[in-house]
Coordinates of N, CA and C and ligand atoms in Angstrom, one line a residue:
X635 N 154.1 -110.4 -48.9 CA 155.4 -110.8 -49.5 C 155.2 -111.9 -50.5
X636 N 155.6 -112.0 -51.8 CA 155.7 -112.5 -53.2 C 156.6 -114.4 -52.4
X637 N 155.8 -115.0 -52.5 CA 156.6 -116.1 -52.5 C 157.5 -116.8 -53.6
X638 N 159.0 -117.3 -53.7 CA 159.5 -117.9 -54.4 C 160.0 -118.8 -53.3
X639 N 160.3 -120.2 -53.9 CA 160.7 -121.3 -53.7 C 162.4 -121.2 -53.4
X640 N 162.6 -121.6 -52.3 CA 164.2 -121.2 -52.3 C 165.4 -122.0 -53.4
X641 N 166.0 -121.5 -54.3 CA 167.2 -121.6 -54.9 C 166.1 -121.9 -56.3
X642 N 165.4 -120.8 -56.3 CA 164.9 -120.9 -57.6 C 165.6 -119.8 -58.3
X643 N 165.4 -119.4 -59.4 CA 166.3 -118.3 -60.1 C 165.2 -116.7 -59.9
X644 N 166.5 -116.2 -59.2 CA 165.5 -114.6 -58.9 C 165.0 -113.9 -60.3
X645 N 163.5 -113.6 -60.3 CA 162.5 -112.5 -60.8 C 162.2 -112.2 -60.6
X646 N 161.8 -111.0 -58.9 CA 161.1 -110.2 -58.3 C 161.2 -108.9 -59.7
X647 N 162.4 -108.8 -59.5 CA 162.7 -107.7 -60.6 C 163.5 -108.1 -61.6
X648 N 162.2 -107.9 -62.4 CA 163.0 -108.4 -64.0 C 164.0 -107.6 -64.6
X649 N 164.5 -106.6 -64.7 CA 166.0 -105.7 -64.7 C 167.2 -106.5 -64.0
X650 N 166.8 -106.8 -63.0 CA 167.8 -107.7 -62.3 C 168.0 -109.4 -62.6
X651 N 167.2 -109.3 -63.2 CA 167.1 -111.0 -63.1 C 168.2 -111.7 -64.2
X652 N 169.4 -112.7 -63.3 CA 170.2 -113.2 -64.2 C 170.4 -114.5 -63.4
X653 N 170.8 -115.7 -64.3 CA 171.0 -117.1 -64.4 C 171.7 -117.3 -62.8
X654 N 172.7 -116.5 -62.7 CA 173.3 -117.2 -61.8 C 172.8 -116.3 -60.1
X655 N 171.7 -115.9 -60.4 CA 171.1 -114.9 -59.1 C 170.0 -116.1 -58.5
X656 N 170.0 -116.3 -57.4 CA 168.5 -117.5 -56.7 C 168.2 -117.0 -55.8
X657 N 166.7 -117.6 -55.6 CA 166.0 -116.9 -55.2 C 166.3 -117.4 -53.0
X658 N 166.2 -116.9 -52.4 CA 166.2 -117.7 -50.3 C 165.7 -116.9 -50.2
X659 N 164.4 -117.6 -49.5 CA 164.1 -116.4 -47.7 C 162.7 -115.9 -48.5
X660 N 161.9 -116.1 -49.6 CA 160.6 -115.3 -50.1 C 159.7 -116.1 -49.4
X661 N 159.4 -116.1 -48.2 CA 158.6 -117.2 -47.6 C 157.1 -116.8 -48.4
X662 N 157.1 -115.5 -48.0 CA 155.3 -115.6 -48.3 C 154.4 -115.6 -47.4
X663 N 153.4 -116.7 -47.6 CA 152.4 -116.4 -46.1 C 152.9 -118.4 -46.0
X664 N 153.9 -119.0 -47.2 CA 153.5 -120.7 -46.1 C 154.6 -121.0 -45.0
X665 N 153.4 -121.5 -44.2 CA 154.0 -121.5 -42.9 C 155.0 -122.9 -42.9
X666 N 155.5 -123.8 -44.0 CA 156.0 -124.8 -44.2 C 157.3 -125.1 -44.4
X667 N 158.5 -123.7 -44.0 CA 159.6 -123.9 -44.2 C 160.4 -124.4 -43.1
X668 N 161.8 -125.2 -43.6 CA 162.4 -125.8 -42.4 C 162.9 -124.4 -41.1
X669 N 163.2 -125.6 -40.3 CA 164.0 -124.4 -39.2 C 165.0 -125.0 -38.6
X670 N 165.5 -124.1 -38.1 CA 166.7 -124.5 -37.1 C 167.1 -123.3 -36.0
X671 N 167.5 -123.6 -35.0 CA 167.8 -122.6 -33.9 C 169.3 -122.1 -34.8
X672 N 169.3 -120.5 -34.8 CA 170.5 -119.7 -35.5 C 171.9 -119.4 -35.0
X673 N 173.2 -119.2 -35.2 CA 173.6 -119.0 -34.1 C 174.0 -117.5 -34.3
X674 N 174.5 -117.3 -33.1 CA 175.0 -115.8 -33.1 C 175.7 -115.0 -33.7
X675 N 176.5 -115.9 -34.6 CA 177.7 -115.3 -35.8 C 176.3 -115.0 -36.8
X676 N 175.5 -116.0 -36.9 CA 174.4 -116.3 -38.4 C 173.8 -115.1 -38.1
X677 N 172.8 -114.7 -36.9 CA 172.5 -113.7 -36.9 C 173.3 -112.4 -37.3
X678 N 174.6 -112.3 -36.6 CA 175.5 -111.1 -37.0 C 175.4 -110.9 -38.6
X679 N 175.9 -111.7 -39.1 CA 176.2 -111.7 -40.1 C 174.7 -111.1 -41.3
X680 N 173.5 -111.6 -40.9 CA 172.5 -111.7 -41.7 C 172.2 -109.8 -41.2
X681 N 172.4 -109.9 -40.1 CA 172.1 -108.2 -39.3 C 173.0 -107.2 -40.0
X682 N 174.4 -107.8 -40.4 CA 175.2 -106.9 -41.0 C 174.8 -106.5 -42.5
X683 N 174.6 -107.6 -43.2 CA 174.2 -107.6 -44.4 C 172.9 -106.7 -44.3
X684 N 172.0 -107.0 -44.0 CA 170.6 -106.0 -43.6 C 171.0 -104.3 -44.0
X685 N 171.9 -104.0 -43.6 CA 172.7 -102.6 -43.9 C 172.9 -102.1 -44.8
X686 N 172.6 -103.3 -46.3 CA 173.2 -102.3 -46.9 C 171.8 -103.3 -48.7
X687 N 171.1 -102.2 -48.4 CA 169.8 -102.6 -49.1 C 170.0 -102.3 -51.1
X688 N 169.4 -103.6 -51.2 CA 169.2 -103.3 -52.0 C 168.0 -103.3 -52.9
X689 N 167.9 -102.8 -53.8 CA 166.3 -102.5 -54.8 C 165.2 -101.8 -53.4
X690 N 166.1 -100.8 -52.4 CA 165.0 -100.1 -51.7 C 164.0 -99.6 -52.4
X691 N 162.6 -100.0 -51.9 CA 161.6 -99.3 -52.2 C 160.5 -98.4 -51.3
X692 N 159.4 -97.5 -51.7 CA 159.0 -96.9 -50.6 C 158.0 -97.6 -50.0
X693 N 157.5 -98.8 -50.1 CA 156.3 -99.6 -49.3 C 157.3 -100.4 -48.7
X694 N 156.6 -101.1 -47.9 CA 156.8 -101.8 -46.6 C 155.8 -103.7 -46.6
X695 N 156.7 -104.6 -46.6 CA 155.6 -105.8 -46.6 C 156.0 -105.8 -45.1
X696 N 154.9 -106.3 -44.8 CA 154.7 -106.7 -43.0 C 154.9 -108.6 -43.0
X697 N 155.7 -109.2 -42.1 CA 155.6 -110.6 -42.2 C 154.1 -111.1 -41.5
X698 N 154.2 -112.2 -42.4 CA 152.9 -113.1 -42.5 C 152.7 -113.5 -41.0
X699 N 153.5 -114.4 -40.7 CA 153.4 -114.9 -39.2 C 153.4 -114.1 -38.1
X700 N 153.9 -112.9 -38.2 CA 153.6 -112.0 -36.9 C 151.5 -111.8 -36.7
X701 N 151.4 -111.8 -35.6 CA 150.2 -111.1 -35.3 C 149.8 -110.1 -36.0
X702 N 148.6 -109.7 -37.1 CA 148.8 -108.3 -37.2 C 148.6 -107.1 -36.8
X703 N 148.7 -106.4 -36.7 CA 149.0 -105.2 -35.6 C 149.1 -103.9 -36.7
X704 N 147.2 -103.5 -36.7 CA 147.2 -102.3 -37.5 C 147.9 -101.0 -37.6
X705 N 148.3 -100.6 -35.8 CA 149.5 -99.8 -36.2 C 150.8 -99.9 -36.5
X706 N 150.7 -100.8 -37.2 CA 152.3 -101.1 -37.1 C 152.4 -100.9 -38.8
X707 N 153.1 -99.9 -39.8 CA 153.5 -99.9 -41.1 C 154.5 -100.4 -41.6
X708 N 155.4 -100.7 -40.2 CA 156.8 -101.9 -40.6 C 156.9 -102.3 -39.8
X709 N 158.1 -103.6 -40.3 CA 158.6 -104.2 -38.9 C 159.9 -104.0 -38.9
X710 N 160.1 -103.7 -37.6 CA 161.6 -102.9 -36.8 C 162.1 -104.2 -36.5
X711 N 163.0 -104.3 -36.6 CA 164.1 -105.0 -35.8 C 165.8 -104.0 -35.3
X712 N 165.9 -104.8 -33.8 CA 166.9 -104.5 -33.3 C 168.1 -105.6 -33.0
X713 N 169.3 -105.3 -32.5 CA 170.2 -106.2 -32.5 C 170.8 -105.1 -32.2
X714 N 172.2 -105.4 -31.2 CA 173.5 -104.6 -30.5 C 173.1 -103.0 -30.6
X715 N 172.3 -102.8 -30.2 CA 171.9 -101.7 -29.9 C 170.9 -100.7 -30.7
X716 N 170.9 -101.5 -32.0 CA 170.6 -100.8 -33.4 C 169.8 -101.2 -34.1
X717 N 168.5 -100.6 -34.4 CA 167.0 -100.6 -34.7 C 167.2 -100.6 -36.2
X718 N 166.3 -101.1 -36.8 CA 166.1 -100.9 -38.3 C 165.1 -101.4 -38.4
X719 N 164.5 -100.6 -39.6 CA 163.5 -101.1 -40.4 C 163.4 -101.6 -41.6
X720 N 162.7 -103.4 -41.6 CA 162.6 -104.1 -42.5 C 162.1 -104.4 -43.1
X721 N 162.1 -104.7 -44.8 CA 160.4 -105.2 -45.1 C 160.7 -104.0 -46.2
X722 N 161.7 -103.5 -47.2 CA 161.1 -102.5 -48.0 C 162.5 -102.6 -48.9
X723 N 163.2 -103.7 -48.5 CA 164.4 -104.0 -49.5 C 164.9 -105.0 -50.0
X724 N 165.8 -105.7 -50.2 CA 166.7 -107.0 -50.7 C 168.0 -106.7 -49.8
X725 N 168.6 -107.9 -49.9 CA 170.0 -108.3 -49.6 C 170.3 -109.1 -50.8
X726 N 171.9 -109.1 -50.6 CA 172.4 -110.0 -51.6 C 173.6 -110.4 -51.2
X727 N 173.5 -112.4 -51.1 CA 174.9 -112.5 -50.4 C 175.9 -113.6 -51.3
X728 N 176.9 -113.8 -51.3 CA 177.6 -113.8 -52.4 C 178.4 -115.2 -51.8
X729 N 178.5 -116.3 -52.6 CA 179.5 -117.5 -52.0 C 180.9 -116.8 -52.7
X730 N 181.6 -117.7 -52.0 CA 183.1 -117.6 -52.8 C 183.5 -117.8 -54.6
X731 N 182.6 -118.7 -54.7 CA 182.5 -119.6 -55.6 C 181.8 -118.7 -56.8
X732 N 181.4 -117.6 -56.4 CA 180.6 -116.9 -57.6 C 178.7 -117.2 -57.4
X733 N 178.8 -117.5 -57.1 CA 176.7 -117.7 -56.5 C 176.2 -116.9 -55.9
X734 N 175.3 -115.9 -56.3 CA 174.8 -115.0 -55.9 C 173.4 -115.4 -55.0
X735 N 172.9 -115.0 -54.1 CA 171.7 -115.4 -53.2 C 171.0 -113.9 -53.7
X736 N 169.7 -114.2 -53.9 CA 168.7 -112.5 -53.3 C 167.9 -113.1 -51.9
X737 N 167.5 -112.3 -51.4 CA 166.6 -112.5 -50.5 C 166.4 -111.0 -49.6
X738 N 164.6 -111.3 -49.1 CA 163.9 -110.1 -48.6 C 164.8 -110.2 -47.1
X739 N 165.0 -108.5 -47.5 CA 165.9 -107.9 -46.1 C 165.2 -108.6 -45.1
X740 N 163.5 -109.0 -45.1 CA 163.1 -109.3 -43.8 C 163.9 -111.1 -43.6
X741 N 164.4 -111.9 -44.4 CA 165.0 -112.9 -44.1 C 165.5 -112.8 -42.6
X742 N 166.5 -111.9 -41.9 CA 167.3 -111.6 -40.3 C 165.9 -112.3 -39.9
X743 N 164.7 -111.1 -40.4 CA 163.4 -111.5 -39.0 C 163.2 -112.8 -39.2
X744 N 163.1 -113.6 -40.4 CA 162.2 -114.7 -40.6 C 163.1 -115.6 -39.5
X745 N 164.8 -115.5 -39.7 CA 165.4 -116.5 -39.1 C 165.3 -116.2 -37.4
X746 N 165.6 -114.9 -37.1 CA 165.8 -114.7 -35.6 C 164.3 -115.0 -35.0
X747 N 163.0 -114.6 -35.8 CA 162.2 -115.2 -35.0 C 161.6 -116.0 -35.2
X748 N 161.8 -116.7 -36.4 CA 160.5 -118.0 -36.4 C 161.0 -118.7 -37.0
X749 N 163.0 -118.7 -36.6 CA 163.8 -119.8 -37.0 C 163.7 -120.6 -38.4
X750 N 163.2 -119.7 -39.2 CA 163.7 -120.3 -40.5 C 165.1 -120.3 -40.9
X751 N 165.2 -122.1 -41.5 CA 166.7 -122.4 -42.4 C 166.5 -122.2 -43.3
X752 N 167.9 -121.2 -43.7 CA 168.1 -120.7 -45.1 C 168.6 -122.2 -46.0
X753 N 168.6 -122.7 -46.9 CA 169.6 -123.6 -47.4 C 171.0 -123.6 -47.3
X754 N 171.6 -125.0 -47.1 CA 173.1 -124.9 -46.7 C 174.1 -124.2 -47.6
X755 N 173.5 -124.1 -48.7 CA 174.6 -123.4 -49.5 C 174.9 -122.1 -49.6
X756 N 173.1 -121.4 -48.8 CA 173.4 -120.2 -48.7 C 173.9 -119.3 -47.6
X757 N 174.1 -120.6 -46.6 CA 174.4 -120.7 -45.1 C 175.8 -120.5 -45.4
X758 N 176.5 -121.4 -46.1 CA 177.9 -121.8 -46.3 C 178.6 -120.3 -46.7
X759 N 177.6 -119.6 -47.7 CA 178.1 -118.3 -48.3 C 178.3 -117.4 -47.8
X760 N 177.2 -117.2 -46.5 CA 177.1 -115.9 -45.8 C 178.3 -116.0 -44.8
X761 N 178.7 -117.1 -44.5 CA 180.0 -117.8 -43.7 C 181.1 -117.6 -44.0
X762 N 181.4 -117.7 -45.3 CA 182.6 -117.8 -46.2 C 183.0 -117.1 -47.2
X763 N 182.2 -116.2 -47.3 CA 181.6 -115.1 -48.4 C 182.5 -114.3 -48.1
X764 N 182.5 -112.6 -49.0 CA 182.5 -111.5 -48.6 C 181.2 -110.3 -47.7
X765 N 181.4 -110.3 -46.5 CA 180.4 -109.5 -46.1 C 180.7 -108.2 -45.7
X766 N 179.6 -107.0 -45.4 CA 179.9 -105.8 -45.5 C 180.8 -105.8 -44.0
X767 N 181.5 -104.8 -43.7 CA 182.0 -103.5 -44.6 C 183.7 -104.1 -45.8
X768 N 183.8 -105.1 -46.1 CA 184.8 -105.7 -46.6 C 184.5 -105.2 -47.7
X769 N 185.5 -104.6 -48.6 CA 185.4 -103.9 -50.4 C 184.9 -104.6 -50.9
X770 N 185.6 -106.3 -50.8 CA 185.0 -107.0 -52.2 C 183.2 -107.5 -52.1
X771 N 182.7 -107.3 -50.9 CA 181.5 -107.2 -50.7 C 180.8 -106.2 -51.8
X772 N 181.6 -104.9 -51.6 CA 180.8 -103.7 -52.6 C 181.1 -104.0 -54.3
X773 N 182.2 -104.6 -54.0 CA 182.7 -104.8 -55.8 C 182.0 -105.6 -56.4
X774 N 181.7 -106.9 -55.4 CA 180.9 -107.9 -56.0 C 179.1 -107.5 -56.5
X775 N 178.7 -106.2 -55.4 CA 177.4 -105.4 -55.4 C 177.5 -105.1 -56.7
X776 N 178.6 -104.1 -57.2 CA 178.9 -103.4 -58.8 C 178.7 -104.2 -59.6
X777 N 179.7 -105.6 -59.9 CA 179.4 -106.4 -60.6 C 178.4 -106.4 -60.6
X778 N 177.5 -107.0 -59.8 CA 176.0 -107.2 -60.3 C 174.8 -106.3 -60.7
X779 N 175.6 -104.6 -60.6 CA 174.6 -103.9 -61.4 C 173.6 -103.4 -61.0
X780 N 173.5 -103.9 -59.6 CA 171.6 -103.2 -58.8 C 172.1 -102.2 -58.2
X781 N 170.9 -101.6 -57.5 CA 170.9 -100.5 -57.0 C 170.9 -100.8 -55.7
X782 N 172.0 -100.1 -55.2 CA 172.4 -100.2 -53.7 C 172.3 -99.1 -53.1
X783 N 171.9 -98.8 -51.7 CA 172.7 -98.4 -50.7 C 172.9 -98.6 -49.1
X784 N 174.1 -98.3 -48.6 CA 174.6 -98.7 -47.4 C 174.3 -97.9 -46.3
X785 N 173.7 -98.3 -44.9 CA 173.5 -97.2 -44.7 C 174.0 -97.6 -42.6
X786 N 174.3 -96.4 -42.6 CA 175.0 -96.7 -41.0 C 174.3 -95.6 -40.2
X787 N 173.8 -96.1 -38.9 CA 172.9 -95.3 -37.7 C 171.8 -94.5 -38.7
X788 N 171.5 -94.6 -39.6 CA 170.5 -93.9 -40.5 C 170.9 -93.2 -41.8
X789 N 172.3 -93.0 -41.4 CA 173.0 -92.1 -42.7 C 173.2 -92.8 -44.1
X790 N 173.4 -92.3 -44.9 CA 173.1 -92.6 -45.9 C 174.9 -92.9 -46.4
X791 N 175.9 -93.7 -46.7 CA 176.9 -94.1 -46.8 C 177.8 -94.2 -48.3
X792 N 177.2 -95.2 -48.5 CA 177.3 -95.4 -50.1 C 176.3 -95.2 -51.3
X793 N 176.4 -94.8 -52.2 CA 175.7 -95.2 -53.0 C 176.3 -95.7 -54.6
X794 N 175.9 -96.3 -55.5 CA 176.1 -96.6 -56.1 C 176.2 -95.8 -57.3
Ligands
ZN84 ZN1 157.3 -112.3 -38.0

């Protein structure tokens, strides 16, 4: 996984890349980011968002700090009953205020397991924000022009 520095201005994908988009969550392989124990809304919320990918692609980055584990070609995460696999998309979470966050779908994992803190502002957003299944969630997705889609128990939901 591509490290960027949190609240730097997103370039993974230069198509996408605008002023008001920054960068959370590209850890990378350093093991040097803050933490904090998450709470249960944080998780929800970062698990909900997980759902609905964006800039999916067909490879898979595996996180740095897990053990590696040759058979493994992704990493799954679960939560309230419901498995997914991480590590082959973006999220994108949105303050009230107009500030767009990017960050790798594996962000859920980085925080649930190895208690990485996102920055407060992007904390504040995913809190206060619009999040999925809420419209202005998707309208705000349109606005920004990427390529989405939403996807529920495996099915394929929205697309853009
Ligand atoms: Zn890990």
């Amino acid at each position: 996984m591509t490290w960027f520095g949190d609240l730097t201005e997103y370039e993974y994908f230069a198509r996408d890349r605008r002023p008001d988009v920054l960068n959370v969550g590209w850890l990378g392989r350093d093991p040097s980011f803050p933490t904090a124990i998450p709470s249960e809304e944080t998780l929800d919320l970062l698990w909900g968002i997980c759902w609905v990918a964006v800039r999916q692609t067909r490879g898979f980055h595996l996180c740095e700090f897990c053990p590696h584990q040759p058979t493994k070609w992704c990493l799954e995460a679960s939560r309230s009953g419901r498995a997914r696999a991480l590590g082959s998309a973006e999220v994108r979470v949105f303050s009230k205020a107009g500030a767009v966050y990017a960050a790798p779908n594996l962000i859920y994992h980085y925080v649930e397991a190895h208690r990485y803190k996102p920055p407060d502002e992007f904390w504040l957003a995913l809190h206060g924000g619009p999040s999925p299944p809420d419209e202005e969630y998707f309208d705000r997705l349109r606005q920004l022009g990427v390529d989405w889609i939403a996807w529920s128990r495996g099915r394929n939901l929205k697309m853009t």
